Coordinates of C-alpha atoms in Angstrom, one line a residue:
X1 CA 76.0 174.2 156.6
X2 CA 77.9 170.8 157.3
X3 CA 80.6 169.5 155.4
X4 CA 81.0 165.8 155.6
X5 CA 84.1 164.4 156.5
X6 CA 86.1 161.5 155.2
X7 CA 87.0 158.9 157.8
X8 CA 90.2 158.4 159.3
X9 CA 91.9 156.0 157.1
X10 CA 94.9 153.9 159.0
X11 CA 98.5 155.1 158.9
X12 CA 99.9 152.5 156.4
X13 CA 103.3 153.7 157.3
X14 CA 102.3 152.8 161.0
X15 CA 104.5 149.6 162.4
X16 CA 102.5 147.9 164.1
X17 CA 105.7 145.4 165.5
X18 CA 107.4 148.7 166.5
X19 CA 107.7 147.0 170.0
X20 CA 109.1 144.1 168.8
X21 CA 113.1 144.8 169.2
X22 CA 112.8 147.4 172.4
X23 CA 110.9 144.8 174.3
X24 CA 113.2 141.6 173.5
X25 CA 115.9 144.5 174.7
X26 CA 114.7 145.2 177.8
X27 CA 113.7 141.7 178.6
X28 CA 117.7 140.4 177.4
X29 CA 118.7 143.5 179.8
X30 CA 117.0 142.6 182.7
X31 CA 118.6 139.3 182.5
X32 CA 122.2 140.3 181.0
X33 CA 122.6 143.6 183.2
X34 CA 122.9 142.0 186.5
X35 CA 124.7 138.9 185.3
X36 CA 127.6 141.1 183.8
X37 CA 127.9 142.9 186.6
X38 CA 128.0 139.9 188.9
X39 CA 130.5 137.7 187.0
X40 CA 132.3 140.8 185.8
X41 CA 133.3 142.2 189.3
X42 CA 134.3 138.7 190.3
X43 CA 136.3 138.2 187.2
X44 CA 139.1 140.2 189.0
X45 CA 139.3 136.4 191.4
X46 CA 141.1 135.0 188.1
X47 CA 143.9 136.1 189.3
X48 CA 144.1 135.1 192.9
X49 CA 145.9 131.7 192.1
X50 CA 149.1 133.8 189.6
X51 CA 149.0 137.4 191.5
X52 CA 148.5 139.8 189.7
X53 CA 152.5 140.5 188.4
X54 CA 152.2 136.9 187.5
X55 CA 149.8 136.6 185.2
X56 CA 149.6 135.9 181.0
X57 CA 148.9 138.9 179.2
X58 CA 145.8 137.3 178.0
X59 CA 144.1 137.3 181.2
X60 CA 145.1 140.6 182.1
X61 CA 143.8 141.8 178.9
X62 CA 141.1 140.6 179.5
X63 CA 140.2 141.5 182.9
X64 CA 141.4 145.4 181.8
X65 CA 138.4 144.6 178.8
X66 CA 136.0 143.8 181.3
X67 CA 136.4 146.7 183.8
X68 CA 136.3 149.2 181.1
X69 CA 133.2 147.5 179.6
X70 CA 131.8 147.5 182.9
X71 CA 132.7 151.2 183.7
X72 CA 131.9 152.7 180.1
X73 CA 129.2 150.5 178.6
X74 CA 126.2 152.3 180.5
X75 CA 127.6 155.4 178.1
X76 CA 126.4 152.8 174.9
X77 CA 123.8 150.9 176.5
X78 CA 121.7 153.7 178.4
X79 CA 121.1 155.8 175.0
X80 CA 120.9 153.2 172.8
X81 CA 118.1 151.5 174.9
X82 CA 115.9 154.8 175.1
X83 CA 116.6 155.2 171.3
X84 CA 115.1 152.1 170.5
X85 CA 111.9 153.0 172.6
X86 CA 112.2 156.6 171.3
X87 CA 112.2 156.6 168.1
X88 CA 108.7 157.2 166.0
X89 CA 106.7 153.8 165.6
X90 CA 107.3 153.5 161.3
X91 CA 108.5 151.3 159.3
X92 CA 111.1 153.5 158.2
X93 CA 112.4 153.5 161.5
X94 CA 112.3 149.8 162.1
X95 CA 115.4 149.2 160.9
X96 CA 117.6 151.4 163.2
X97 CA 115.5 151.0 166.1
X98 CA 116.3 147.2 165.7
X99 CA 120.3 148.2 165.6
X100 CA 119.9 150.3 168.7
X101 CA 118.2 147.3 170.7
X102 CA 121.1 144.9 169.4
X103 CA 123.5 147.8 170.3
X104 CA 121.8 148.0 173.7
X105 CA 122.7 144.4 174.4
X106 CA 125.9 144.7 173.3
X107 CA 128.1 145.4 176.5
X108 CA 126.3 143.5 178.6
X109 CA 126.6 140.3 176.2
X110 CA 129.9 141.4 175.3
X111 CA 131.2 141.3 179.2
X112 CA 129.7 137.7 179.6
X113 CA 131.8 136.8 176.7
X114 CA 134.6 138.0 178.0
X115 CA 134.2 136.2 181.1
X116 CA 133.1 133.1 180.1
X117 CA 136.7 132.9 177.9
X118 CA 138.4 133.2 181.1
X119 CA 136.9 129.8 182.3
X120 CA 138.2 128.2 179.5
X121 CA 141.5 126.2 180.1

């Protein structure tokens, strides 16, 4: 006796743009990653021309931001990254996976920021 099966009907929770926000993450990382850490190490050379007693509190501050940025960030970016690859392919999960690419981004983007203040006068 065979019993006749219905066919597979598509998940309509299924996101089919699921790769959407990990992909323009990794692609923004690729570019943003190295670029931060360039012109965040060199960032310290802001001070050469005041010496580092010398200096406003503003740049200071900001150099501090950087470096920690630079030394802590990997602890946000890293698991935020695989999160937004990780997490299941529906639509209910399109929203957070979209925060955890943005969030991915963040330090990276952040550090640039920070930099690019200190080349303005």
């Amino acid at each position: 006796m065979t019993t006749a099966t219905a066919p597979a009907l598509p998940d309509r929770d299924q996101d089919r743009h699921a790769w959407v926000a990990p992909l323009v993450a990794t692609v923004l990382l690729i570019i943003l990653g190295p670029l931060a850490l360039l012109f965040g190490g060199l960032s310290a050379m802001a001070t050469d021309s005041c010496g580092p007693d010398d200096c406003s509190r503003a740049l200071t501050a900001s150099i501090t931001a950087i470096y920690a940025i630079l030394e802590f960030g990997g602890l946000v970016t890293l698991p935020a990254f695989v999160a937004s690859w990780a997490l299941p392919w529906q639509r209910r999960w399109s929203g957070l996976r979209a925060w955890m690419a943005l969030l991915a981004v963040l330090p990276p983007a952040t550090v640039l920021a920070l930099v690019f203040t200190l080349l303005v006068p």
